[in-house]
Coordinates of C-alpha atoms in Angstrom, one line a residue:
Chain A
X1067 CA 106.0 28.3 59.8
X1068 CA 102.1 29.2 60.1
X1069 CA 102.9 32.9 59.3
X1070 CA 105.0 31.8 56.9
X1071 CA 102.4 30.2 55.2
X1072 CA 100.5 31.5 51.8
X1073 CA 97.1 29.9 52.5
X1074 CA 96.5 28.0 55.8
X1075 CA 92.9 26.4 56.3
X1076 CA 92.3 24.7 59.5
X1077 CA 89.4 22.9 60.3
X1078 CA 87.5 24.5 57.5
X1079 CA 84.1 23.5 56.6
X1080 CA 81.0 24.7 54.8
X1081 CA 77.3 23.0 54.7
X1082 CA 74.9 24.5 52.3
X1083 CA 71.1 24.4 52.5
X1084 CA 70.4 25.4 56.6
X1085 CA 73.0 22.3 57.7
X1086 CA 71.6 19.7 55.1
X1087 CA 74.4 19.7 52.3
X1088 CA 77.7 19.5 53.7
X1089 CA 79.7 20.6 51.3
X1090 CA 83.2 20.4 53.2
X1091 CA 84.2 18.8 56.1
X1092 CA 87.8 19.2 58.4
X1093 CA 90.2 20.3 56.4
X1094 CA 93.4 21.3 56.8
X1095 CA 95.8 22.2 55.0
X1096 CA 99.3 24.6 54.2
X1097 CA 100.2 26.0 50.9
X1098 CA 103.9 27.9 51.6
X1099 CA 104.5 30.2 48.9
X1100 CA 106.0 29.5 45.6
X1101 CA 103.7 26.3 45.9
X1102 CA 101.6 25.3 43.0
X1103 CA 98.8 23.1 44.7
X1104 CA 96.1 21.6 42.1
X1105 CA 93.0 20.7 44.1
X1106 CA 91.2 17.5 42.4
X1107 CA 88.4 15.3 42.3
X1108 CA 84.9 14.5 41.0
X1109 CA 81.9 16.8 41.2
X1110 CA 80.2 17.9 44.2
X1111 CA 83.7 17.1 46.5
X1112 CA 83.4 20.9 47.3
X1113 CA 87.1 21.9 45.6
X1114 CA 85.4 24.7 43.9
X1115 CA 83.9 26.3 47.0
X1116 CA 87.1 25.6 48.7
X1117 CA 89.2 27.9 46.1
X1118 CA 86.3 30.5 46.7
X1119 CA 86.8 30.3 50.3
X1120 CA 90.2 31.4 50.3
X1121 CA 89.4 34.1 47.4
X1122 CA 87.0 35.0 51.0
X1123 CA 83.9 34.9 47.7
X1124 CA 82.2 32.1 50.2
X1125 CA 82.0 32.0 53.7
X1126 CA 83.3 28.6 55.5
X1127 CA 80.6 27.6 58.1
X1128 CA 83.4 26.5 60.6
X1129 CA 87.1 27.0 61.1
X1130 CA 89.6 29.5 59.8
X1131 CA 91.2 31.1 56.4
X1132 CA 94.5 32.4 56.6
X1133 CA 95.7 34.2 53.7
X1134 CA 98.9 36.6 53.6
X1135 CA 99.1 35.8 57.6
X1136 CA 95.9 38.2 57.4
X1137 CA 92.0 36.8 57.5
X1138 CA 91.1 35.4 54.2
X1139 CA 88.3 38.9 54.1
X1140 CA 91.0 41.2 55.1
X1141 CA 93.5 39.8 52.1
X1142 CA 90.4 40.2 49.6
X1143 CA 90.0 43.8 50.8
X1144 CA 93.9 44.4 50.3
X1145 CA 93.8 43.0 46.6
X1146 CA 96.2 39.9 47.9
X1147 CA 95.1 37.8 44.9
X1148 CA 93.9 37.4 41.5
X1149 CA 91.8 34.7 40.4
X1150 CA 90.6 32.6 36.6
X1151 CA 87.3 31.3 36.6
X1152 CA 86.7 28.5 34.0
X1153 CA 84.9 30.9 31.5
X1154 CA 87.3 34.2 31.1
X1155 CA 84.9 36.4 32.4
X1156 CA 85.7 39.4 30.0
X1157 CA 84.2 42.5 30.0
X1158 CA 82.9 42.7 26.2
X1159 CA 82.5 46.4 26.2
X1160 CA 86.2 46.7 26.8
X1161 CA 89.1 45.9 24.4
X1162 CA 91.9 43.5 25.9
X1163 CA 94.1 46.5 26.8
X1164 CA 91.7 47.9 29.0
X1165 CA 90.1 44.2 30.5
X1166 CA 93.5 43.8 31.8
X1167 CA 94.1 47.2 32.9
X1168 CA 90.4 47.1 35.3
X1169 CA 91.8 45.8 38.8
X1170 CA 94.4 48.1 38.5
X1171 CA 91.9 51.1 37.5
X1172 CA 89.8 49.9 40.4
X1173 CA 92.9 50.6 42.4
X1174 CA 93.4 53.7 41.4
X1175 CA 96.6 54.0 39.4
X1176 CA 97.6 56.1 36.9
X1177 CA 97.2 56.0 33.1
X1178 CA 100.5 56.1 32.7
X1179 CA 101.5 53.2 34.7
X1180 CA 98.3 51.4 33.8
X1181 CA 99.8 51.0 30.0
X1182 CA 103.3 50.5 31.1
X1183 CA 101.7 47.4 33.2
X1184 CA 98.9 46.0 30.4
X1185 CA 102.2 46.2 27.6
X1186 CA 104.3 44.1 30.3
X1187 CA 101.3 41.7 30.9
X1188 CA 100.5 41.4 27.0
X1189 CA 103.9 40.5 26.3
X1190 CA 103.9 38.5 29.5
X1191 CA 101.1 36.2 28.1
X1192 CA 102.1 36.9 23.9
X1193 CA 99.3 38.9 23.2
X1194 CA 101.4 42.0 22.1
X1195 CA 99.2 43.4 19.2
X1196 CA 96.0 42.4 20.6
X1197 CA 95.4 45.1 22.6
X1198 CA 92.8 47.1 20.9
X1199 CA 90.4 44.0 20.0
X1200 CA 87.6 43.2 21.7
X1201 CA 86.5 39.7 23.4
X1202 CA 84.6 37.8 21.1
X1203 CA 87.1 38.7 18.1
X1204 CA 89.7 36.4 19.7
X1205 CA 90.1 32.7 20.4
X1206 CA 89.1 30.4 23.5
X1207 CA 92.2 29.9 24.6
X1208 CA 93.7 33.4 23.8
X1209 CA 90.4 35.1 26.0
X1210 CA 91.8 33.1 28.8
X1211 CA 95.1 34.3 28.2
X1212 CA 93.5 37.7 28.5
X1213 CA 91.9 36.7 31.6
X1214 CA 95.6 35.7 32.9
X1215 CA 96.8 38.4 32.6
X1216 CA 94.3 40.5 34.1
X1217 CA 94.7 38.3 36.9
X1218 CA 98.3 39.2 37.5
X1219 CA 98.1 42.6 36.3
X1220 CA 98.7 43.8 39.9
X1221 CA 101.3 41.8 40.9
X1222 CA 99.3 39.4 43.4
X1223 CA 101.4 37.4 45.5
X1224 CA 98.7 34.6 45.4
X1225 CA 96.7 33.3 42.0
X1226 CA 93.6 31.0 42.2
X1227 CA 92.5 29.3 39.1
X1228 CA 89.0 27.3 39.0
X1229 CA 89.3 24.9 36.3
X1230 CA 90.5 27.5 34.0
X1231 CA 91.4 25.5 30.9
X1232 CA 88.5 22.9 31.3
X1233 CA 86.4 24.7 28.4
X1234 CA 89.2 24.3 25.9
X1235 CA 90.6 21.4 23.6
X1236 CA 93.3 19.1 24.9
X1237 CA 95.8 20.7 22.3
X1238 CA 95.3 24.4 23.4
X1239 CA 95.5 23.2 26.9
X1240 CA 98.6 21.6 26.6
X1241 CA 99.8 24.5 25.2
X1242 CA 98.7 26.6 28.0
X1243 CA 99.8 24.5 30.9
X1244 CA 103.4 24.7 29.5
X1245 CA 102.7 28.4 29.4
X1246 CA 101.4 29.1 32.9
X1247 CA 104.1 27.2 34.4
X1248 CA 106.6 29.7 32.7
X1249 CA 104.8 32.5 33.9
X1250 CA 104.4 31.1 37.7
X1251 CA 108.2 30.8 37.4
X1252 CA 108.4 34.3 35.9
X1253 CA 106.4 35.9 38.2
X1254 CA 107.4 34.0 41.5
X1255 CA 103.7 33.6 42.8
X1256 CA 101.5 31.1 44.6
X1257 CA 99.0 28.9 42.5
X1258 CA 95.4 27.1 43.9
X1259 CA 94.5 25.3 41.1
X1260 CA 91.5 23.6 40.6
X1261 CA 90.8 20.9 37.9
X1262 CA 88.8 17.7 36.4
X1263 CA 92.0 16.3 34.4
X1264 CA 94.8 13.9 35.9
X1265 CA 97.1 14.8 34.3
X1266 CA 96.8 18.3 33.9
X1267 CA 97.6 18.8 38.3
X1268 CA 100.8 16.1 38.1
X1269 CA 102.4 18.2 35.1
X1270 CA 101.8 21.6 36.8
X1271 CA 101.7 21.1 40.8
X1272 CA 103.9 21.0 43.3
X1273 CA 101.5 18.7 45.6
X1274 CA 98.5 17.4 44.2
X1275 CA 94.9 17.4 46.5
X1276 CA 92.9 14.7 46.0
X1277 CA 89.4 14.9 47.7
X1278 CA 85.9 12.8 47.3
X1279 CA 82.6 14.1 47.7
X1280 CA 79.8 14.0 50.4
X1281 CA 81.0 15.1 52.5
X1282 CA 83.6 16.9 50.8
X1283 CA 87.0 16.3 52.4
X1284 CA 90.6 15.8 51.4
X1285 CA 91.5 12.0 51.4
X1286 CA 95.3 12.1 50.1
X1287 CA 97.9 14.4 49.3
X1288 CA 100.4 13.4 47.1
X1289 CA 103.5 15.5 46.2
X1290 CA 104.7 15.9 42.5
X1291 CA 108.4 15.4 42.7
X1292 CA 109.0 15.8 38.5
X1293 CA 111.8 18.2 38.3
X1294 CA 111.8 22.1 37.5
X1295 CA 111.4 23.7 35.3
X1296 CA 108.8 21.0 33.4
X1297 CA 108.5 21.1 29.6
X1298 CA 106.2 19.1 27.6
X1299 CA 108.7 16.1 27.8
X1300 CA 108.1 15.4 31.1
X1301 CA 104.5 14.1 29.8
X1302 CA 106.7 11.1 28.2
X1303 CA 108.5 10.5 31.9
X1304 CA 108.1 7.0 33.4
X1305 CA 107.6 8.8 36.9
X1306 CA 104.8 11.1 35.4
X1307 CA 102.9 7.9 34.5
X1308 CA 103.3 6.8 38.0
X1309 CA 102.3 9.8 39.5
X1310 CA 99.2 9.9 37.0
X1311 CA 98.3 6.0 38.1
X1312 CA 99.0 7.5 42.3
X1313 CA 96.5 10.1 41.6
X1314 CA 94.1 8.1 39.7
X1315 CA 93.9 5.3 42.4
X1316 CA 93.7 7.8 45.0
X1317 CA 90.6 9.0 43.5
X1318 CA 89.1 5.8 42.6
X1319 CA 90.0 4.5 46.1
X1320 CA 88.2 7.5 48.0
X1321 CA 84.6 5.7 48.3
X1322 CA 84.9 2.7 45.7
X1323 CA 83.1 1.8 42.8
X1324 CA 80.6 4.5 43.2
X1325 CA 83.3 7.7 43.0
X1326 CA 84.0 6.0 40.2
X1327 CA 81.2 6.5 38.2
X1328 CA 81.0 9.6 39.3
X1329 CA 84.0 10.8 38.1
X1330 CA 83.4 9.5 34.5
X1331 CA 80.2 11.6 34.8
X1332 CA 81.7 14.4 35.8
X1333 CA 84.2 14.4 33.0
Chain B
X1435 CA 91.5 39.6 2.4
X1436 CA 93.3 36.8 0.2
X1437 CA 96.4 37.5 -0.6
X1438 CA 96.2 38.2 -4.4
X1439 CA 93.7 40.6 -3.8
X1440 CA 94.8 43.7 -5.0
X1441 CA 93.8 46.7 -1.8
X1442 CA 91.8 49.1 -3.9
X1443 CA 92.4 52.3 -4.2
X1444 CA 89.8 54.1 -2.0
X1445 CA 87.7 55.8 -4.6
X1446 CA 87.1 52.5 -5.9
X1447 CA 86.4 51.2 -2.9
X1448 CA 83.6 53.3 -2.3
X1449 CA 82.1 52.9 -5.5
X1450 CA 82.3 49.2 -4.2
X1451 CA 80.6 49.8 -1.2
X1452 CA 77.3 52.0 -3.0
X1453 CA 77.1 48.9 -5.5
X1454 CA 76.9 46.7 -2.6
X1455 CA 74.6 48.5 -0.6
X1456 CA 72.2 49.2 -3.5
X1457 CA 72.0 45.7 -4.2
X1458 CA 70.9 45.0 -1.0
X1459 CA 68.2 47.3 -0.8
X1460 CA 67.1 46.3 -4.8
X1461 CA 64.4 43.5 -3.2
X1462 CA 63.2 45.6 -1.3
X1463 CA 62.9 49.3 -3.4
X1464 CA 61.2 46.6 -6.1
X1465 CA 58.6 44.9 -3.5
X1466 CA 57.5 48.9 -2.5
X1467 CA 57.4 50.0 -6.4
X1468 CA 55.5 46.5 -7.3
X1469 CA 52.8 47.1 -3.9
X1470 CA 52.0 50.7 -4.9
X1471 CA 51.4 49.9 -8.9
X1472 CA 48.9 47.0 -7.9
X1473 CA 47.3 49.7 -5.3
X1474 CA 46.9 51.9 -7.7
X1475 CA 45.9 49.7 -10.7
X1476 CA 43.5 47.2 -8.8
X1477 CA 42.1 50.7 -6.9
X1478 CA 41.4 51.2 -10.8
X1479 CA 40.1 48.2 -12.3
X1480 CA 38.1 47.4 -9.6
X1481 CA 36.2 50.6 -9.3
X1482 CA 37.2 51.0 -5.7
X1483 CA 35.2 53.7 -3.5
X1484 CA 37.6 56.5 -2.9
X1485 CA 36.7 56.4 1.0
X1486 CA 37.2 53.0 1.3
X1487 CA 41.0 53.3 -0.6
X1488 CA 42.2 56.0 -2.2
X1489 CA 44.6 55.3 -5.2
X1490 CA 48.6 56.0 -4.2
X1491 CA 48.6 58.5 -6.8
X1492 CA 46.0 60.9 -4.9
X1493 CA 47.7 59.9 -1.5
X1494 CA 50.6 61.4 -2.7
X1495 CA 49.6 64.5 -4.5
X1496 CA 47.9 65.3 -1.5
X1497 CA 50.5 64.7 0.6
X1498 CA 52.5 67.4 -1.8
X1499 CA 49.8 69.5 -1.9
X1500 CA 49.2 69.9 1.7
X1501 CA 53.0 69.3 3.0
X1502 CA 52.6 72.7 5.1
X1503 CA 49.7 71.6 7.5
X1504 CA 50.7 68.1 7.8
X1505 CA 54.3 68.4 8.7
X1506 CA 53.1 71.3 11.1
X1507 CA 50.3 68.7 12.5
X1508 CA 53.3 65.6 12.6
X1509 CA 55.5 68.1 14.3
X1510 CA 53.3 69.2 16.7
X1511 CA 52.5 65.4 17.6
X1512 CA 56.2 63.9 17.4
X1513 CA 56.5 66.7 20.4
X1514 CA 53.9 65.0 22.3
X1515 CA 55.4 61.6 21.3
X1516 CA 58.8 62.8 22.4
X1517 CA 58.2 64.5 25.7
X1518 CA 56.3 61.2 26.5
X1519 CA 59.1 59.0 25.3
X1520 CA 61.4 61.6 27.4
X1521 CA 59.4 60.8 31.0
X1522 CA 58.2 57.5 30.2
X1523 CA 62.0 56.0 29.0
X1524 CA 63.4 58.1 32.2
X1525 CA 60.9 56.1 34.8
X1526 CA 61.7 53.2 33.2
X1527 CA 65.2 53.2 33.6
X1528 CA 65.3 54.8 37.2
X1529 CA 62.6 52.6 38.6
X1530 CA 65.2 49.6 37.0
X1531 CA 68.2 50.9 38.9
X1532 CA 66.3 50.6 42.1
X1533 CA 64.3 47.5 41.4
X1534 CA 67.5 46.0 40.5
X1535 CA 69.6 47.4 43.7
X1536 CA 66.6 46.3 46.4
X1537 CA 65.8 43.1 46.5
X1538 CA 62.8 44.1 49.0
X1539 CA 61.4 46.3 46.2
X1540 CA 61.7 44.1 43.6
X1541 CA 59.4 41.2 45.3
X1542 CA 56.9 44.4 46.6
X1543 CA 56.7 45.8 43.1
X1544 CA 57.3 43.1 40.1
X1545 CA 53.8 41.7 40.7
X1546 CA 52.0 44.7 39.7
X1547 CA 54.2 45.9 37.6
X1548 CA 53.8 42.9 35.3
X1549 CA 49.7 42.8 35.8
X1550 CA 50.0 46.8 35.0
X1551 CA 51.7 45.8 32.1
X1552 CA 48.9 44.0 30.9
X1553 CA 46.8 46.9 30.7
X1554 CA 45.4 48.2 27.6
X1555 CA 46.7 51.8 28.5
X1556 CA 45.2 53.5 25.4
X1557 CA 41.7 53.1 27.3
X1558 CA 42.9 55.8 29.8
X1559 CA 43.4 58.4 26.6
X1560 CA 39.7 59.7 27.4
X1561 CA 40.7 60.2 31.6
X1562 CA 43.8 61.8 30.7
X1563 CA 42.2 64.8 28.5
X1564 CA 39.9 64.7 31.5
X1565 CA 42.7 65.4 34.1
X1566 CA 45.1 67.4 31.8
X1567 CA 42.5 68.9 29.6
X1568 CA 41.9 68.3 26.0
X1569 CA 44.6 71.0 24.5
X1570 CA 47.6 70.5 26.8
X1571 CA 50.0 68.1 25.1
X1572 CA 50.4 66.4 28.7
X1573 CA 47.6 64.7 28.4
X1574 CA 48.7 62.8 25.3
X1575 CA 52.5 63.1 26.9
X1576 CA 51.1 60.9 29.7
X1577 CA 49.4 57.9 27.6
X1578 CA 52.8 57.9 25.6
X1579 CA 54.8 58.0 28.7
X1580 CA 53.0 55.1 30.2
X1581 CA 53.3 52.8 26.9
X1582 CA 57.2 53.3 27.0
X1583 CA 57.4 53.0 30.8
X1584 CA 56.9 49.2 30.5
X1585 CA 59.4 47.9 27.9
X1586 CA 61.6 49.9 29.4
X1587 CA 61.5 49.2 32.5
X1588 CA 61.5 45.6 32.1
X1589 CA 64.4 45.3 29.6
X1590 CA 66.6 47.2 31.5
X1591 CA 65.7 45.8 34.8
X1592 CA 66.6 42.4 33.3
X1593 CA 69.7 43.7 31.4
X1594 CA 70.9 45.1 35.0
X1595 CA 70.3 41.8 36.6
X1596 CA 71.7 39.4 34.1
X1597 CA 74.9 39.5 34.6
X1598 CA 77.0 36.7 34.8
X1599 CA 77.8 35.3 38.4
X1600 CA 81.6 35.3 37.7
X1601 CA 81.1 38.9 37.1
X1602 CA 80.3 40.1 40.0
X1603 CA 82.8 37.3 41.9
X1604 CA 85.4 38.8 39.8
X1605 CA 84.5 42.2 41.0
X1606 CA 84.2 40.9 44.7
X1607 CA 87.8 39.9 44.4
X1608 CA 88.9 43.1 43.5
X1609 CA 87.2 44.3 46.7
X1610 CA 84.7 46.4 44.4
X1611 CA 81.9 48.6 45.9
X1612 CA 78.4 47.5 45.0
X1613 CA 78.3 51.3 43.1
X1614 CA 81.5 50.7 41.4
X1615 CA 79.9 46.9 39.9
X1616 CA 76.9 49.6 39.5
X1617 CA 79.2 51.6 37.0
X1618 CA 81.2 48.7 35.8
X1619 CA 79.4 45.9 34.9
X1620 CA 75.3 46.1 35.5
X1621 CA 75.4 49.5 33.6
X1622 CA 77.1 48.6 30.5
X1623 CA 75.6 45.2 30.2
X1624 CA 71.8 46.5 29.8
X1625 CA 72.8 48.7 27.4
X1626 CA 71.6 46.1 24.3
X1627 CA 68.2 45.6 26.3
X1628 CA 67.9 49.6 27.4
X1629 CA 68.5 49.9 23.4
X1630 CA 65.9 47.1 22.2
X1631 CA 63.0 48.7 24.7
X1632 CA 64.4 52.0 23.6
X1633 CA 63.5 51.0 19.9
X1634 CA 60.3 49.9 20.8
X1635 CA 59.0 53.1 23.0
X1636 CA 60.1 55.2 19.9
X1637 CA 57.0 53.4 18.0
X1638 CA 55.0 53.5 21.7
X1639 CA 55.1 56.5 21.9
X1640 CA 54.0 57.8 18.3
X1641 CA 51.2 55.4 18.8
X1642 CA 50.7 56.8 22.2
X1643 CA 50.3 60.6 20.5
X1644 CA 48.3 59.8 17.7
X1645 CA 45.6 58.0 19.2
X1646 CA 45.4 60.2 22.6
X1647 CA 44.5 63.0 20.0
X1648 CA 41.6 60.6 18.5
X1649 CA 39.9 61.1 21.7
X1650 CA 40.1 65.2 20.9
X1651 CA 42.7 67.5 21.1
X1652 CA 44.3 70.6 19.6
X1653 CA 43.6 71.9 15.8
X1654 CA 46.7 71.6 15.2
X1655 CA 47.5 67.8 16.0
X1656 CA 47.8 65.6 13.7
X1657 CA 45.8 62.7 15.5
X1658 CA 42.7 65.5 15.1
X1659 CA 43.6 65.8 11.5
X1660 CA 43.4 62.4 10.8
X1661 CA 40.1 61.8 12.7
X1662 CA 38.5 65.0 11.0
X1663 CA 39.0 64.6 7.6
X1664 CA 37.9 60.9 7.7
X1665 CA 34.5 62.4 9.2
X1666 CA 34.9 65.0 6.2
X1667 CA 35.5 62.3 3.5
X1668 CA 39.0 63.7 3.0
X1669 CA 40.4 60.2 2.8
X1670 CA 43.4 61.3 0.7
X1671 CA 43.8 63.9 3.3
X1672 CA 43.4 61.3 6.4
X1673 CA 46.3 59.1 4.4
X1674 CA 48.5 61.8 4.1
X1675 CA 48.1 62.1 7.6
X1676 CA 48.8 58.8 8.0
X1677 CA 52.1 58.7 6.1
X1678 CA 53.7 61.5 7.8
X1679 CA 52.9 59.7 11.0
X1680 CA 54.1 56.8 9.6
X1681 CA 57.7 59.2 8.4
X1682 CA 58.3 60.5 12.1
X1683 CA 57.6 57.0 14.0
X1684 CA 60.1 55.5 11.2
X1685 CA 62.2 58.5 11.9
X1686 CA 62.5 58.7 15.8
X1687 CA 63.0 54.6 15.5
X1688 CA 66.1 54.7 12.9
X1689 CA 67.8 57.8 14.7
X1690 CA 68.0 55.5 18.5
X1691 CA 69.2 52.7 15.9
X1692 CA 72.3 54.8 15.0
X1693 CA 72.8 56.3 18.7
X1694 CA 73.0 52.5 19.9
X1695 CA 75.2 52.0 16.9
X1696 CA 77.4 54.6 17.6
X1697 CA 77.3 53.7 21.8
X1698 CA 77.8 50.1 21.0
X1699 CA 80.5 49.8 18.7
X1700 CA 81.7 47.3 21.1
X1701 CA 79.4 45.3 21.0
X1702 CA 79.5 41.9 19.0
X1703 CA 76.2 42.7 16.8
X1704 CA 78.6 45.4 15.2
X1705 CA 81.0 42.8 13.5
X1706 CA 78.2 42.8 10.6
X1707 CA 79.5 46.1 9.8
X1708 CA 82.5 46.0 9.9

């Protein structure tokens, strides 16, 4: 089963500033592929640097990062997965044909599969058209659509996605999260997902991660039994209200009153 | 374009475009025709000494008159101002690239190189003829070189390292060298600061020429020209000096606008043109 396993973390942890901040503490935890895991909770409980230690962008102080049944630095060195940081991260020197084409220039394939891959990715994400404009001439919400599809330009096996549609309105979001759970169906991959918003990890994850801060650690994980494939109705499903209310009290009841506050700050 | 626009036909569209541009520039053509005719008529009606301002009129039939020599003279400078501008831009940009890649370096050198910075480099003009010698364009090729260094090497040093952290975690996940987030990211993104510094040298470094030659130089320089006709109360001469001085720096700063046009049409400042 561990093999098996897309991401396996075991005992992981991470302390900042020579021992000082600890940042993460024990955790454990199995993602099997096809899995779409959201990672939640208010600021400072570490789910950030967690994602970036399985991307193997952050060293954990202690324990061990299986990714791909390989060391979480030997799948970054093999390309095993593509991630979505919370701004797109485009290159604004490069049109959207050619930002989504990068990883795969970096691994060195041809021009002619290069364009066969960016047309299947733009249609993949309904960009088709957009190809030759740059950046800044399109859209929040369509930029991260670029930055999607640059992610899975190469065909990773595992995606990770850092609060990547925190920055845009609720109705573009909505939008989106209906779209990337089409894709992660299309393209049969793994998601870590982190996020801020409830009800963004019940509508999308398989299992949601709840964790509370200092020092960072998982408290409860609660799986999302609404059935595949989800469309925007499920938001109006009795049980996705009482998954929404599970989650919620799960991250009120990590520390009280005081994670409370915290997570109205953070949002 | 709203939809009952009718799409012009291209002649007309061009015709558009000159109407459009020529109002733009209107304020401006006016200000420099209103300027020159209250030179020259307060030059007029207030008796003003010829040495002290010469009327616009003389500058310019002068500057007619004696096109030949001072075009030779602001040729013979812009060189200077260019092979300075050629070392001084190069330094600036190579010391960057390893200031930015070496940490160690950066803390050794930045101190100094921002006190050095501070200097009033001009005041080494009379050394340099010393260690060059007064003819050799070096010597003002070195005082022009050291102005652009600066800006330069700043700007582009700051372009280099400015990038956004995602950027280079993005390029981590793709398991990129650091000379591959060298080529692909730090490069491209100073290319609007290597530009700005780059537009500012141009004017360094015609400053840089002109003034070296104030300390002495060759006949033929343009600097001298300037310096010896006001000692001959030429002063028409000495501002037509000055204007074709004034034409090159102008010059060598619009043609690096259009190459960073041309190298940046990517770049968001270029939606204004389009």
């Amino acid at each position: 089963m561990t093999d098996a396993a897309a991401v396996s973390l075991r005992s992981v942890g991470r302390t900042f500033a020579s021992g000082e901040v600890v940042a993460l503490k024990e955790i454990d935890l199995e993602i099997a592929p096809r899995e779409f895991v959201s990672f939640i909770g208010p600021s400072g409980c570490g789910k950030s640097t967690l994602l970036r230690i399985i991307g193997d962008l952050i060293k954990p102080s202690a324990g061990e990062v299986i990714v791909n049944g390989k060391t979480a630095h030997q799948a970054r060195l093999d390309r095993d997965y593509g991630i979505v940081f919370q701004d797109a991260v485009l290159y604004d020197w490069r049109t959207v044909a050619k930002n989504i084409s990068l990883p795969l220039e970096l691994a060195g394939w041809d021009r002619g599969r290069r364009d066969a891959r960016v047309n299947e990715m733009l249609d993949l994400v309904e960009l088709t058209g957009f190809e030759k404009r740059h950046p800044w001439e399109l859209s929040g919400g369509m930029q991260q659509r670029v930055s999607i599809a640059r992610a899975l330009s190469f065909s990773p096996a595992l995606l990770l996605m850092d609060e990547p549609f925190g920055a845009l309105d609720e109705m573009t979001r909505e939008r989106l999260n209906a779209e990337l759970l089409r894709i992660w169906a299309e393209t049969q991959s793994t998601i870590v997902f982190v996020t801020h918003s409830i009800a963004e990890a019940v509508f999308l994850s398989t299992r949601v991660v709840v964790m509370s801060p200092r020092p960072g650690r998982i408290t409860e994980i609660i799986p999302i039994d609404l059935p595949q494939p989800r469309t925007n109705a499920v938001r109006e499903d009795p049980r996705f209200f009482e998954l929404v209310t599970r989650v919620r009290e799960a991250l009120h009841g990590g520390s009280g009153r005081d994670s409370e506050l915290r997570l109205a700050e953070a949002e | 374009m709203s939809g009952y626009t009718v799409t012009p036909v291209a002649g007309e569209r061009v015709l558009g475009r000159t109407v459009r541009t020529a109002r733009e520039w209107l304020p401006a053509v006016a200000v420099l025709v209103l300027g020159l005719a209250l030179w020259e008529g307060l030059v007029a009606a207030l008796h003003v000494q010829r040495f002290l301002l010469p009327p616009p009129s003389d500058i310019i039939r002068t500057f007619f008159d004696e096109r030949d020599v001072l075009w030779h003279a602001g040729w013979y400078t812009f060189k200077e101002a260019l092979g300075g501008f050629a070392i001084g831009c190069s330094a600036g940009v190579l010391f960057a690239v390893l200031v930015g890649r070496f940490r160690l370096l950066r803390t050794a050198i930045m101190p100094y190189a921002i006190a050095a910075n501070a200097i009033p480099i001009i005041a080494f003009a009379p050394i340099t003829n010393q260690w060059f010698g007064l003819l050799n364009p070096l010597s003002k090729m070195v005082i022009a070189a050291v102005l652009c260094f600066f800006p330069v090497f700043v700007n582009t040093l700051r372009g280099l390292t400015s990038v956004h952290p995602s950027s280079i975690e993005l390029m981590h996940s793709y398991a990129a060298t650091e000379r591959t987030i060298f080529r692909r990211v730090r490069f491209p993104n100073s290319l609007p600061y290597l530009f700005a510094a780059l537009k500012v040298a141009s004017v360094l470094a015609m400053i840089g020429a002109v003034v070296g030659e104030y300390f002495g130089g060759s006949q033929e320089a343009l600097g001298v020209q300037i310096r010896n006709s006001a000692a001959l109360f030429a002063f028409e001469t000495a501002w037509a000096a000055i204007l074709v001085a004034s034409l090159l720096g102008i010059g060598f700063y619009l043609a690096i606008a259009l190459v960073e046009r041309l190298t940046m049409d990517w770049h968001p400042s270029a939606r204004a043109a389009e």
